[in-house]
């Protein structure tokens, strides 16, 4: 975990100090996409090879759907409450 936090901190400092040129930022964006696709591919392989996950997929899908809906409703609710609190003065 410490390695992850250190890597994140170093990346933040590099981005914050703007050490990268526009060309390097574009290359970084492409590399991020490649690694993300590779990660998703490997995760798909892991799921496909695990017979327990495949048998429990309907239950896991239902739980994921409920979690996604609850997250969306909660996010909209929080934004609504905060906008009512902090944007009162703009409506007048």
XYZ file of C-alpha atoms in Angstrom:
92
model
C 0.000 0.000 0.000
C 2.873 2.328 0.768
C 4.284 1.798 -2.739
C 0.939 2.804 -4.237
C 0.720 5.970 -2.133
C 4.305 6.931 -2.953
C 3.677 6.387 -6.680
C 0.500 8.437 -6.493
C 2.306 11.221 -4.632
C 5.161 11.340 -7.133
C 2.699 11.376 -10.026
C 0.743 14.181 -8.377
C 3.893 16.265 -7.886
C 4.985 15.748 -11.494
C 1.540 16.781 -12.725
C 1.276 19.691 -10.317
C 4.688 21.074 -11.247
C 3.859 20.648 -14.966
C 7.091 18.836 -15.774
C 5.526 17.121 -18.798
C 5.224 18.640 -22.249
C 2.023 18.412 -24.276
C 3.573 15.617 -26.347
C 4.404 13.626 -23.202
C 0.886 14.161 -21.834
C -0.603 12.812 -25.077
C 1.700 9.771 -24.916
C 0.763 9.255 -21.269
C -2.916 9.321 -22.188
C -2.397 6.603 -24.802
C -0.373 4.493 -22.362
C -3.093 4.826 -19.741
C -5.669 3.556 -22.228
C -3.489 0.593 -23.217
C -2.852 -0.418 -19.598
C -6.510 0.037 -18.697
C -7.592 -2.215 -21.566
C -4.974 -4.797 -20.558
C -6.192 -4.686 -16.952
C -9.810 -5.190 -18.010
C -8.775 -8.052 -20.298
C -6.850 -9.812 -17.526
C -9.721 -9.301 -15.075
C -12.086 -10.831 -17.643
C -9.781 -13.832 -17.966
C -9.697 -14.262 -14.197
C -13.480 -14.125 -13.988
C -13.875 -16.537 -16.889
C -11.505 -19.089 -15.344
C -13.240 -19.097 -11.945
C -16.213 -21.494 -12.018
C -17.591 -20.180 -8.712
C -17.998 -16.674 -10.078
C -19.767 -17.914 -13.194
C -22.362 -19.806 -11.153
C -22.925 -16.792 -8.891
C -23.020 -14.268 -11.748
C -26.799 -13.619 -11.581
C -26.579 -12.823 -7.860
C -23.469 -10.694 -8.293
C -25.061 -8.851 -11.215
C -28.159 -8.101 -9.165
C -26.102 -6.774 -6.287
C -24.008 -4.665 -8.675
C -27.170 -3.243 -10.249
C -28.625 -2.332 -6.856
C -25.321 -0.744 -5.804
C -25.123 1.285 -9.046
C -28.700 2.530 -8.728
C -28.228 3.407 -5.050
C -25.021 5.276 -5.881
C -26.719 7.305 -8.623
C -29.717 8.144 -6.447
C -27.443 9.082 -3.542
C -25.275 11.298 -5.742
C -28.259 13.114 -7.195
C -29.715 13.533 -3.709
C -26.509 15.001 -2.293
C -26.105 17.407 -5.225
C -29.753 18.486 -4.847
C -29.347 19.144 -1.118
C -26.080 21.053 -1.538
C -27.426 23.082 -4.446
C -30.456 24.059 -2.342
C -28.155 25.091 0.536
C -25.385 26.865 -1.342
C -27.214 28.277 -4.360
C -30.037 30.036 -2.462
C -28.604 33.474 -3.093
C -28.378 33.038 -6.874
C -32.122 32.402 -7.243
C -33.120 35.809 -5.814
